[in-house]
mmCIF file of C-alpha atoms in Angstrom:
data_model
loop_
_atom_site.group_PDB
_atom_site.id
_atom_site.type_symbol
_atom_site.label_atom_id
_atom_site.label_comp_id
_atom_site.label_asym_id
_atom_site.label_seq_id
_atom_site.Cartn_x
_atom_site.Cartn_y
_atom_site.Cartn_z
ATOM 1 C CA UNK A 1 -18.625 -31.591 1.910
ATOM 2 C CA UNK A 2 -22.406 -31.724 1.722
ATOM 3 C CA UNK A 3 -24.522 -28.924 0.301
ATOM 4 C CA UNK A 4 -27.737 -28.783 2.298
ATOM 5 C CA UNK A 5 -29.935 -26.876 -0.104
ATOM 6 C CA UNK A 6 -33.024 -27.553 1.949
ATOM 7 C CA UNK A 7 -31.675 -26.442 5.297
ATOM 8 C CA UNK A 8 -33.597 -27.696 8.297
ATOM 9 C CA UNK A 9 -33.010 -26.191 11.705
ATOM 10 C CA UNK A 10 -29.942 -24.363 12.945
ATOM 11 C CA UNK A 11 -27.372 -25.876 10.548
ATOM 12 C CA UNK A 12 -25.115 -24.370 7.804
ATOM 13 C CA UNK A 13 -25.628 -24.752 4.056
ATOM 14 C CA UNK A 14 -22.259 -26.489 3.664
ATOM 15 C CA UNK A 15 -21.204 -29.152 6.119
ATOM 16 C CA UNK A 16 -18.566 -31.866 6.315
ATOM 17 C CA UNK A 17 -19.884 -35.438 6.155
ATOM 18 C CA UNK A 18 -20.362 -37.357 9.423
ATOM 19 C CA UNK A 19 -21.480 -34.294 11.367
ATOM 20 C CA UNK A 20 -25.137 -34.100 12.336
ATOM 21 C CA UNK A 21 -27.400 -32.241 14.712
ATOM 22 C CA UNK A 22 -28.255 -28.587 15.069
ATOM 23 C CA UNK A 23 -25.778 -25.956 16.129
ATOM 24 C CA UNK A 24 -26.331 -24.217 19.446
ATOM 25 C CA UNK A 25 -26.560 -20.429 19.665
ATOM 26 C CA UNK A 26 -24.814 -18.736 22.573
ATOM 27 C CA UNK A 27 -23.584 -15.275 23.455
ATOM 28 C CA UNK A 28 -19.888 -14.472 23.167
ATOM 29 C CA UNK A 29 -19.815 -13.767 26.880
ATOM 30 C CA UNK A 30 -20.801 -17.404 27.518
ATOM 31 C CA UNK A 31 -17.818 -18.833 25.618
ATOM 32 C CA UNK A 32 -15.196 -16.162 26.375
ATOM 33 C CA UNK A 33 -13.646 -15.025 29.657
ATOM 34 C CA UNK A 34 -11.039 -12.558 30.923
ATOM 35 C CA UNK A 35 -12.769 -9.573 29.318
ATOM 36 C CA UNK A 36 -10.568 -6.494 29.581
ATOM 37 C CA UNK A 37 -9.859 -3.095 28.052
ATOM 38 C CA UNK A 38 -6.309 -2.411 26.853
ATOM 39 C CA UNK A 39 -3.627 -0.244 28.430
ATOM 40 C CA UNK A 40 -3.745 3.541 28.111
ATOM 41 C CA UNK A 41 -0.150 4.074 27.043
ATOM 42 C CA UNK A 42 1.368 6.001 24.195
ATOM 43 C CA UNK A 43 3.300 4.142 21.524
ATOM 44 C CA UNK A 44 7.057 4.627 21.471
ATOM 45 C CA UNK A 45 9.965 3.289 19.438
ATOM 46 C CA UNK A 46 10.169 -0.504 19.420
ATOM 47 C CA UNK A 47 12.491 -1.720 22.180
ATOM 48 C CA UNK A 48 13.292 -5.005 20.445
ATOM 49 C CA UNK A 49 11.093 -7.152 22.701
ATOM 50 C CA UNK A 50 7.743 -5.665 23.725
ATOM 51 C CA UNK A 51 5.337 -5.099 20.840
ATOM 52 C CA UNK A 52 2.254 -2.892 20.996
ATOM 53 C CA UNK A 53 -0.932 -3.527 19.029
ATOM 54 C CA UNK A 54 -3.370 -0.730 18.268
ATOM 55 C CA UNK A 55 -6.407 -0.629 15.968
ATOM 56 C CA UNK A 56 -4.262 0.631 13.082
ATOM 57 C CA UNK A 57 -1.875 -2.326 13.466
ATOM 58 C CA UNK A 58 -4.620 -4.778 12.462
ATOM 59 C CA UNK A 59 -4.801 -5.176 8.690
ATOM 60 C CA UNK A 60 -8.248 -4.351 7.294
ATOM 61 C CA UNK A 61 -8.290 -7.244 4.828
ATOM 62 C CA UNK A 62 -6.375 -10.095 6.446
ATOM 63 C CA UNK A 63 -6.972 -9.164 10.124
ATOM 64 C CA UNK A 64 -3.326 -9.978 10.778
ATOM 65 C CA UNK A 65 -0.955 -8.062 13.039
ATOM 66 C CA UNK A 66 0.750 -5.757 10.513
ATOM 67 C CA UNK A 67 2.450 -2.873 12.353
ATOM 68 C CA UNK A 68 4.176 -0.229 10.270
ATOM 69 C CA UNK A 69 6.400 0.494 12.036
ATOM 70 C CA UNK A 70 6.717 -1.767 15.073
ATOM 71 C CA UNK A 71 6.197 0.057 18.358
ATOM 72 C CA UNK A 72 6.331 -0.593 22.102
ATOM 73 C CA UNK A 73 4.065 0.752 24.869
ATOM 74 C CA UNK A 74 5.532 3.686 26.767
ATOM 75 C CA UNK A 75 6.002 3.618 30.522
ATOM 76 C CA UNK A 76 5.782 0.777 33.032
ATOM 77 C CA UNK A 77 4.505 -2.515 31.591
ATOM 78 C CA UNK A 78 1.811 -4.613 33.271
ATOM 79 C CA UNK A 79 1.650 -8.242 32.146
ATOM 80 C CA UNK A 80 -2.121 -8.355 32.508
ATOM 81 C CA UNK A 81 -2.177 -6.602 29.120
ATOM 82 C CA UNK A 82 -0.091 -9.312 27.451
ATOM 83 C CA UNK A 83 -1.840 -11.394 24.799
ATOM 84 C CA UNK A 84 -2.070 -15.182 25.120
ATOM 85 C CA UNK A 85 -3.385 -18.131 23.130
ATOM 86 C CA UNK A 86 -7.137 -17.849 22.557
ATOM 87 C CA UNK A 87 -7.232 -14.053 22.921
ATOM 88 C CA UNK A 88 -9.461 -12.170 20.469
ATOM 89 C CA UNK A 89 -9.252 -8.380 20.257
ATOM 90 C CA UNK A 90 -12.124 -6.126 19.202
ATOM 91 C CA UNK A 91 -11.953 -2.443 18.209
ATOM 92 C CA UNK A 92 -14.378 -0.584 20.456
ATOM 93 C CA UNK A 93 -14.704 2.841 18.855
ATOM 94 C CA UNK A 94 -14.253 4.911 15.722
ATOM 95 C CA UNK A 95 -14.582 4.056 12.052
ATOM 96 C CA UNK A 96 -12.949 0.649 12.631
ATOM 97 C CA UNK A 97 -15.318 -0.460 15.371
ATOM 98 C CA UNK A 98 -15.867 -4.201 15.072
ATOM 99 C CA UNK A 99 -12.432 -4.934 13.600
ATOM 100 C CA UNK A 100 -11.060 -8.085 15.202
ATOM 101 C CA UNK A 101 -7.751 -9.890 15.630
ATOM 102 C CA UNK A 102 -6.942 -13.412 16.863
ATOM 103 C CA UNK A 103 -3.614 -13.639 18.673
ATOM 104 C CA UNK A 104 -1.058 -15.931 17.065
ATOM 105 C CA UNK A 105 1.924 -17.233 19.048
ATOM 106 C CA UNK A 106 4.110 -16.502 16.021
ATOM 107 C CA UNK A 107 3.398 -12.790 16.475
ATOM 108 C CA UNK A 108 5.485 -12.790 19.654
ATOM 109 C CA UNK A 109 5.158 -10.751 22.824
ATOM 110 C CA UNK A 110 2.333 -8.226 22.376
ATOM 111 C CA UNK A 111 0.603 -5.770 24.708
ATOM 112 C CA UNK A 112 -2.773 -4.405 23.582
ATOM 113 C CA UNK A 113 -3.860 -0.772 23.580
ATOM 114 C CA UNK A 114 -6.800 0.970 25.212
ATOM 115 C CA UNK A 115 -9.131 1.236 22.217
ATOM 116 C CA UNK A 116 -9.166 -2.567 22.013
ATOM 117 C CA UNK A 117 -11.131 -5.065 24.097
ATOM 118 C CA UNK A 118 -9.723 -8.520 24.859
ATOM 119 C CA UNK A 119 -11.817 -11.685 25.301
ATOM 120 C CA UNK A 120 -10.245 -15.116 25.762
ATOM 121 C CA UNK A 121 -11.696 -18.316 24.275
ATOM 122 C CA UNK A 122 -10.568 -21.566 25.932
ATOM 123 C CA UNK A 123 -13.174 -24.329 25.780
ATOM 124 C CA UNK A 124 -14.150 -23.705 22.147
ATOM 125 C CA UNK A 125 -11.877 -23.481 19.110
ATOM 126 C CA UNK A 126 -10.586 -19.847 19.086
ATOM 127 C CA UNK A 127 -10.207 -19.648 15.306
ATOM 128 C CA UNK A 128 -13.760 -20.971 14.822
ATOM 129 C CA UNK A 129 -15.120 -18.237 17.108
ATOM 130 C CA UNK A 130 -12.908 -15.599 15.471
ATOM 131 C CA UNK A 131 -14.048 -16.643 11.970
ATOM 132 C CA UNK A 132 -17.574 -15.611 12.865
ATOM 133 C CA UNK A 133 -16.312 -12.021 13.166
ATOM 134 C CA UNK A 134 -15.414 -12.123 9.455
ATOM 135 C CA UNK A 135 -18.954 -12.844 8.237
ATOM 136 C CA UNK A 136 -21.535 -10.498 6.759
ATOM 137 C CA UNK A 137 -23.834 -11.476 9.626
ATOM 138 C CA UNK A 138 -21.303 -10.082 12.098
ATOM 139 C CA UNK A 139 -20.900 -6.863 10.109
ATOM 140 C CA UNK A 140 -24.667 -6.305 10.253
ATOM 141 C CA UNK A 141 -24.599 -6.869 14.013
ATOM 142 C CA UNK A 142 -21.746 -4.356 14.402
ATOM 143 C CA UNK A 143 -23.599 -1.754 12.340
ATOM 144 C CA UNK A 144 -26.726 -2.101 14.447
ATOM 145 C CA UNK A 145 -24.998 -2.288 17.823
ATOM 146 C CA UNK A 146 -22.427 0.449 17.229
ATOM 147 C CA UNK A 147 -24.936 3.192 16.402
ATOM 148 C CA UNK A 148 -27.123 2.851 19.493
ATOM 149 C CA UNK A 149 -25.272 5.650 21.272
ATOM 150 C CA UNK A 150 -25.290 7.974 18.245
ATOM 151 C CA UNK A 151 -21.619 7.490 17.440
ATOM 152 C CA UNK A 152 -19.706 4.355 16.402
ATOM 153 C CA UNK A 153 -18.797 2.365 19.493
ATOM 154 C CA UNK A 154 -19.301 -1.034 21.147
ATOM 155 C CA UNK A 155 -18.277 -1.588 24.762
ATOM 156 C CA UNK A 156 -17.214 -4.813 26.458
ATOM 157 C CA UNK A 157 -20.668 -5.616 27.844
ATOM 158 C CA UNK A 158 -22.176 -5.204 24.381
ATOM 159 C CA UNK A 159 -19.548 -7.445 22.764
ATOM 160 C CA UNK A 160 -20.450 -10.128 25.298
ATOM 161 C CA UNK A 161 -23.960 -10.125 23.785
ATOM 162 C CA UNK A 162 -22.684 -11.054 20.306
ATOM 163 C CA UNK A 163 -24.572 -14.175 19.099
ATOM 164 C CA UNK A 164 -22.192 -17.075 18.407
ATOM 165 C CA UNK A 165 -23.084 -20.470 16.908
ATOM 166 C CA UNK A 166 -21.501 -23.555 18.445
ATOM 167 C CA UNK A 167 -21.319 -27.082 16.974
ATOM 168 C CA UNK A 168 -19.280 -29.891 18.540
ATOM 169 C CA UNK A 169 -15.613 -29.152 19.175
ATOM 170 C CA UNK A 170 -14.713 -31.780 16.545
ATOM 171 C CA UNK A 171 -16.724 -29.957 13.885
ATOM 172 C CA UNK A 172 -15.296 -26.619 14.970
ATOM 173 C CA UNK A 173 -11.753 -27.937 14.543
ATOM 174 C CA UNK A 174 -12.567 -29.479 11.160
ATOM 175 C CA UNK A 175 -13.928 -26.169 9.843
ATOM 176 C CA UNK A 176 -11.036 -24.202 11.332
ATOM 177 C CA UNK A 177 -8.366 -26.429 9.803
ATOM 178 C CA UNK A 178 -10.044 -26.114 6.385
ATOM 179 C CA UNK A 179 -10.337 -22.314 6.525
ATOM 180 C CA UNK A 180 -6.792 -21.973 7.814
ATOM 181 C CA UNK A 181 -5.540 -23.670 4.648
ATOM 182 C CA UNK A 182 -7.214 -20.928 2.614
ATOM 183 C CA UNK A 183 -5.756 -18.276 4.926
ATOM 184 C CA UNK A 184 -2.273 -19.687 4.356
ATOM 185 C CA UNK A 185 -2.813 -19.584 0.595
ATOM 186 C CA UNK A 186 -3.983 -15.957 0.809
ATOM 187 C CA UNK A 187 -0.958 -15.016 2.914
ATOM 188 C CA UNK A 188 1.345 -16.705 0.394
ATOM 189 C CA UNK A 189 -0.340 -14.836 -2.442
ATOM 190 C CA UNK A 190 0.096 -11.524 -0.613
ATOM 191 C CA UNK A 191 3.805 -12.268 -0.188
ATOM 192 C CA UNK A 192 4.154 -13.044 -3.912
ATOM 193 C CA UNK A 193 2.572 -9.684 -4.773
ATOM 194 C CA UNK A 194 4.674 -7.839 -2.203
ATOM 195 C CA UNK A 195 7.885 -9.343 -3.594
ATOM 196 C CA UNK A 196 6.930 -8.463 -7.179
ATOM 197 C CA UNK A 197 6.036 -4.892 -6.201
ATOM 198 C CA UNK A 198 9.373 -4.534 -4.420
ATOM 199 C CA UNK A 199 11.161 -5.901 -7.488
ATOM 200 C CA UNK A 200 9.491 -3.560 -9.962
ATOM 201 C CA UNK A 201 10.095 -0.522 -7.769
ATOM 202 C CA UNK A 202 13.783 -1.395 -7.359
ATOM 203 C CA UNK A 203 14.102 -1.835 -11.117
ATOM 204 C CA UNK A 204 12.346 1.477 -11.749
ATOM 205 C CA UNK A 205 14.731 3.250 -9.401
ATOM 206 C CA UNK A 206 17.761 1.663 -11.062
ATOM 207 C CA UNK A 207 16.506 2.413 -14.578
ATOM 208 C CA UNK A 208 15.552 6.035 -13.944
ATOM 209 C CA UNK A 209 18.837 6.688 -12.153
ATOM 210 C CA UNK A 210 20.416 5.216 -15.322
ATOM 211 C CA UNK A 211 22.243 2.515 -13.426
ATOM 212 C CA UNK A 212 20.565 0.060 -15.815
ATOM 213 C CA UNK A 213 20.694 0.992 -19.498
ATOM 214 C CA UNK A 214 19.090 -0.544 -22.566
ATOM 215 C CA UNK A 215 20.506 -0.911 -26.059
ATOM 216 C CA UNK A 216 18.855 -0.793 -29.471
ATOM 217 C CA UNK A 217 18.213 -3.829 -31.671
ATOM 218 C CA UNK A 218 21.803 -3.630 -32.976
ATOM 219 C CA UNK A 219 23.227 -3.621 -29.447
ATOM 220 C CA UNK A 220 24.223 0.043 -29.575
ATOM 221 C CA UNK A 221 23.711 2.518 -26.737
ATOM 222 C CA UNK A 222 20.848 4.943 -27.037
ATOM 223 C CA UNK A 223 21.465 8.697 -27.036
ATOM 224 C CA UNK A 224 21.793 10.533 -23.726
ATOM 225 C CA UNK A 225 18.707 11.420 -21.756
ATOM 226 C CA UNK A 226 17.508 15.009 -21.819
ATOM 227 C CA UNK A 227 16.211 17.200 -19.028
ATOM 228 C CA UNK A 228 12.617 18.429 -19.344
ATOM 229 C CA UNK A 229 9.822 19.745 -17.185
ATOM 230 C CA UNK A 230 6.561 17.818 -16.953
ATOM 231 C CA UNK A 231 4.699 20.776 -18.457
ATOM 232 C CA UNK A 232 6.897 20.542 -21.566
ATOM 233 C CA UNK A 233 5.904 16.967 -22.461
ATOM 234 C CA UNK A 234 2.211 16.652 -21.521
ATOM 235 C CA UNK A 235 -0.926 18.538 -20.569
ATOM 236 C CA UNK A 236 -2.940 18.158 -17.374
ATOM 237 C CA UNK A 237 -6.728 17.984 -17.324
ATOM 238 C CA UNK A 238 -9.052 18.720 -14.416
ATOM 239 C CA UNK A 239 -11.488 16.195 -13.022
ATOM 240 C CA UNK A 240 -15.142 17.152 -12.554
ATOM 241 C CA UNK A 241 -18.175 16.168 -10.544
ATOM 242 C CA UNK A 242 -20.021 13.194 -12.056
ATOM 243 C CA UNK A 243 -23.252 13.185 -10.042
ATOM 244 C CA UNK A 244 -25.287 14.742 -12.869
ATOM 245 C CA UNK A 245 -24.445 11.792 -15.135
ATOM 246 C CA UNK A 246 -26.484 8.647 -15.628
ATOM 247 C CA UNK A 247 -25.333 5.078 -15.115
ATOM 248 C CA UNK A 248 -23.316 3.624 -17.981
ATOM 249 C CA UNK A 249 -20.173 1.684 -18.814
ATOM 250 C CA UNK A 250 -17.478 4.359 -18.428
ATOM 251 C CA UNK A 251 -15.412 4.172 -15.211
ATOM 252 C CA UNK A 252 -15.152 7.058 -12.783
ATOM 253 C CA UNK A 253 -11.913 7.306 -10.803
ATOM 254 C CA UNK A 254 -10.930 9.226 -7.692
ATOM 255 C CA UNK A 255 -7.659 9.243 -5.779
ATOM 256 C CA UNK A 256 -8.744 5.997 -4.117
ATOM 257 C CA UNK A 257 -9.314 4.253 -7.459
ATOM 258 C CA UNK A 258 -12.468 3.089 -9.211
ATOM 259 C CA UNK A 259 -15.726 4.608 -7.934
ATOM 260 C CA UNK A 260 -18.635 3.902 -10.286
ATOM 261 C CA UNK A 261 -19.766 3.681 -13.957
ATOM 262 C CA UNK A 262 -21.359 6.552 -15.921
ATOM 263 C CA UNK A 263 -22.538 7.353 -19.457
ATOM 264 C CA UNK A 264 -20.069 10.102 -20.394
ATOM 265 C CA UNK A 265 -16.311 10.664 -20.391
ATOM 266 C CA UNK A 266 -13.771 13.440 -19.944
ATOM 267 C CA UNK A 267 -11.022 11.764 -21.937
ATOM 268 C CA UNK A 268 -10.544 8.824 -24.285
ATOM 269 C CA UNK A 269 -7.059 7.386 -24.683
ATOM 270 C CA UNK A 270 -3.980 6.564 -22.649
ATOM 271 C CA UNK A 271 -3.547 8.658 -19.522
ATOM 272 C CA UNK A 272 -1.651 8.789 -16.262
ATOM 273 C CA UNK A 273 -3.744 10.173 -13.419
ATOM 274 C CA UNK A 274 -2.270 12.146 -10.523
ATOM 275 C CA UNK A 275 -3.979 12.996 -7.248
ATOM 276 C CA UNK A 276 -4.857 16.669 -6.791
ATOM 277 C CA UNK A 277 -6.057 16.326 -3.214
ATOM 278 C CA UNK A 278 -5.941 13.494 -0.708
ATOM 279 C CA UNK A 279 -3.891 10.576 -1.996
ATOM 280 C CA UNK A 280 -1.370 12.403 -4.163
ATOM 281 C CA UNK A 281 1.377 9.759 -4.268
ATOM 282 C CA UNK A 282 -0.390 6.942 -6.159
ATOM 283 C CA UNK A 283 -0.301 7.680 -9.925
ATOM 284 C CA UNK A 284 -2.490 5.355 -11.980
ATOM 285 C CA UNK A 285 -2.517 4.377 -15.663
ATOM 286 C CA UNK A 286 -5.663 3.946 -17.735
ATOM 287 C CA UNK A 287 -6.352 3.289 -21.394
ATOM 288 C CA UNK A 288 -9.761 4.098 -22.887
ATOM 289 C CA UNK A 289 -12.623 6.330 -21.877
ATOM 290 C CA UNK A 290 -12.772 7.605 -18.310
ATOM 291 C CA UNK A 291 -14.123 10.281 -16.015
ATOM 292 C CA UNK A 292 -12.106 11.620 -13.082
ATOM 293 C CA UNK A 293 -13.528 13.479 -10.092
ATOM 294 C CA UNK A 294 -12.212 16.894 -9.096
ATOM 295 C CA UNK A 295 -9.581 15.451 -6.734
ATOM 296 C CA UNK A 296 -7.821 13.627 -9.583
ATOM 297 C CA UNK A 297 -5.945 15.107 -12.539
ATOM 298 C CA UNK A 298 -5.599 13.222 -15.836
ATOM 299 C CA UNK A 299 -2.856 13.759 -18.418
ATOM 300 C CA UNK A 300 -3.075 13.985 -22.197
ATOM 301 C CA UNK A 301 -1.408 15.415 -25.337
ATOM 302 C CA UNK A 302 1.900 13.615 -24.715
ATOM 303 C CA UNK A 303 4.900 14.981 -26.627
ATOM 304 C CA UNK A 304 8.274 13.222 -26.925
ATOM 305 C CA UNK A 305 7.097 10.583 -24.465
ATOM 306 C CA UNK A 306 4.800 7.583 -24.241
ATOM 307 C CA UNK A 307 2.160 7.313 -21.459
ATOM 308 C CA UNK A 308 3.205 3.924 -20.056
ATOM 309 C CA UNK A 309 6.806 5.134 -19.701
ATOM 310 C CA UNK A 310 5.525 8.233 -17.893
ATOM 311 C CA UNK A 311 3.466 6.015 -15.571
ATOM 312 C CA UNK A 312 6.551 4.063 -14.515
ATOM 313 C CA UNK A 313 8.611 7.241 -14.197
ATOM 314 C CA UNK A 314 5.925 8.891 -12.053
ATOM 315 C CA UNK A 315 6.145 5.940 -9.654
ATOM 316 C CA UNK A 316 9.653 7.098 -8.708
ATOM 317 C CA UNK A 317 8.703 10.696 -7.889
ATOM 318 C CA UNK A 318 8.277 11.611 -4.225
ATOM 319 C CA UNK A 319 5.001 13.437 -4.748
ATOM 320 C CA UNK A 320 4.588 14.253 -1.061
ATOM 321 C CA UNK A 321 7.706 16.418 -1.380
ATOM 322 C CA UNK A 322 5.600 18.759 -3.533
ATOM 323 C CA UNK A 323 2.632 18.840 -1.147
ATOM 324 C CA UNK A 324 1.235 22.384 -0.909
ATOM 325 C CA UNK A 325 -1.082 22.011 2.099
ATOM 326 C CA UNK A 326 -0.559 21.693 5.838
ATOM 327 C CA UNK A 327 -3.663 19.541 6.217
ATOM 328 C CA UNK A 328 -4.959 17.253 3.478
ATOM 329 C CA UNK A 329 -2.131 16.686 0.944
ATOM 330 C CA UNK A 330 -2.656 18.751 -2.209
ATOM 331 C CA UNK A 331 -0.986 19.395 -5.557
ATOM 332 C CA UNK A 332 -1.582 22.078 -8.186
ATOM 333 C CA UNK A 333 -1.107 21.984 -11.928
ATOM 334 C CA UNK A 334 1.497 24.733 -11.650
ATOM 335 C CA UNK A 335 3.639 22.725 -9.255
ATOM 336 C CA UNK A 336 3.381 19.522 -11.290
ATOM 337 C CA UNK A 337 4.310 21.283 -14.528
ATOM 338 C CA UNK A 338 7.513 22.654 -12.973
ATOM 339 C CA UNK A 339 8.876 19.273 -11.848
ATOM 340 C CA UNK A 340 12.062 18.404 -13.731
ATOM 341 C CA UNK A 341 12.633 14.973 -15.254
ATOM 342 C CA UNK A 342 15.204 13.159 -17.345
ATOM 343 C CA UNK A 343 13.771 11.260 -20.319
ATOM 344 C CA UNK A 344 15.424 9.144 -23.049
ATOM 345 C CA UNK A 345 14.547 8.817 -26.711
ATOM 346 C CA UNK A 346 11.168 7.401 -27.697
ATOM 347 C CA UNK A 347 12.879 4.150 -28.757
ATOM 348 C CA UNK A 348 14.483 3.666 -25.328
ATOM 349 C CA UNK A 349 11.230 4.641 -23.603
ATOM 350 C CA UNK A 350 9.497 1.866 -25.527
ATOM 351 C CA UNK A 351 12.141 -0.679 -24.459
ATOM 352 C CA UNK A 352 11.901 0.407 -20.822
ATOM 353 C CA UNK A 353 8.086 0.420 -20.792
ATOM 354 C CA UNK A 354 7.937 -3.007 -22.454
ATOM 355 C CA UNK A 355 10.335 -4.465 -19.883
ATOM 356 C CA UNK A 356 8.505 -3.021 -16.859
ATOM 357 C CA UNK A 357 5.079 -3.785 -18.310
ATOM 358 C CA UNK A 358 5.837 -7.510 -18.227
ATOM 359 C CA UNK A 359 6.426 -7.377 -14.474
ATOM 360 C CA UNK A 360 3.420 -5.122 -13.981
ATOM 361 C CA UNK A 361 1.253 -7.581 -15.916
ATOM 362 C CA UNK A 362 2.491 -10.384 -13.665
ATOM 363 C CA UNK A 363 1.535 -8.319 -10.611
ATOM 364 C CA UNK A 364 -1.975 -7.742 -11.971
ATOM 365 C CA UNK A 365 -2.346 -11.478 -12.683
ATOM 366 C CA UNK A 366 -1.312 -12.348 -9.125
ATOM 367 C CA UNK A 367 -3.709 -9.732 -7.738
ATOM 368 C CA UNK A 368 -6.538 -11.319 -9.731
ATOM 369 C CA UNK A 369 -5.673 -14.693 -8.166
ATOM 370 C CA UNK A 370 -5.707 -13.069 -4.711
ATOM 371 C CA UNK A 371 -9.109 -11.551 -5.414
ATOM 372 C CA UNK A 372 -10.468 -14.977 -6.359
ATOM 373 C CA UNK A 373 -9.087 -16.504 -3.159
ATOM 374 C CA UNK A 374 -10.651 -13.752 -1.057
ATOM 375 C CA UNK A 375 -13.998 -14.247 -2.810
ATOM 376 C CA UNK A 376 -13.757 -17.977 -2.159
ATOM 377 C CA UNK A 377 -13.086 -17.341 1.535
ATOM 378 C CA UNK A 378 -16.018 -14.929 1.717
ATOM 379 C CA UNK A 379 -18.325 -17.472 0.082
ATOM 380 C CA UNK A 380 -17.254 -20.242 2.448
ATOM 381 C CA UNK A 381 -17.730 -18.039 5.501
ATOM 382 C CA UNK A 382 -21.270 -17.368 4.338
ATOM 383 C CA UNK A 383 -22.073 -21.011 3.608
ATOM 384 C CA UNK A 384 -20.265 -22.787 6.460
ATOM 385 C CA UNK A 385 -21.729 -20.750 9.313
ATOM 386 C CA UNK A 386 -25.317 -20.435 10.408
#
């Protein structure tokens, strides 16, 4: 692959050898036909044959069809809404406007919903055209186009105006086959992570139901577990607003994870954070200095327990069962403190935490590999397209 540092004309920075000449710029409407809005039908339980794709069924990161759960369109079915080879779907409204999906035969029989627009690519390579909807250039176009009416939205006629670059079909296919290899590697990596996360959760459930027990260094059983309330073994701290702080090196966390870096901290040490409002069912572990916003509790002053054990134990609690709000999920300190748990001796906690930590470390390693693959794909999309 050649790196054209001194780019001349309408050509990409990275290009396979043997390909020459400038790329042509066209509008999507010139290379795609059969433009249509989806069917206005409610989703119902999956009937075992007819699948239904809505905006929420398209994964944000991979752009794959990832329904959870599978559904079927309600009412009478019209085959004009069936997806076929070369079909690309675009979200036309809402926060996900611009999200795209390329139909894959392996996905089976799929009807598409009304908030999606279908365009079919036949004469060009469909994956090559679709890949251009994954670039930063496309995201800028979506941002500009979607706000013209004052609210996020792009209609079919506007999507047809999307600028698309077109080299020879041979070069399109060469680029597509190369990028598809990376996609396959990313999908494999996601499956590895999914399998490890399933494994660790199954082991947690077995361990904390005491169906799996550990022994001490002499092979003897540990003492029986004792019943406690969360408030008996740790204290809960409140998060605070961070906007008055300056930039620094201390992480700020919310219920969605890392947010920014500041120059002060609320707590320094091992902690398990619990959502107060919003995402309340994703406890997180942190060691060192941190600041949490007011939607995230942190824990401290652990007694008769070790933080990493508590982190794994908290992963088995159905936190939504303790939700106190009818709207946005919420938890209070009082409710959390009253939750009953069974905990073993410190020695057994250490054995359990050490065992589960090894799997957790493997998961984090695999996630780091996935992140590198996604960065590589992002870089190539930027360099291999005009």
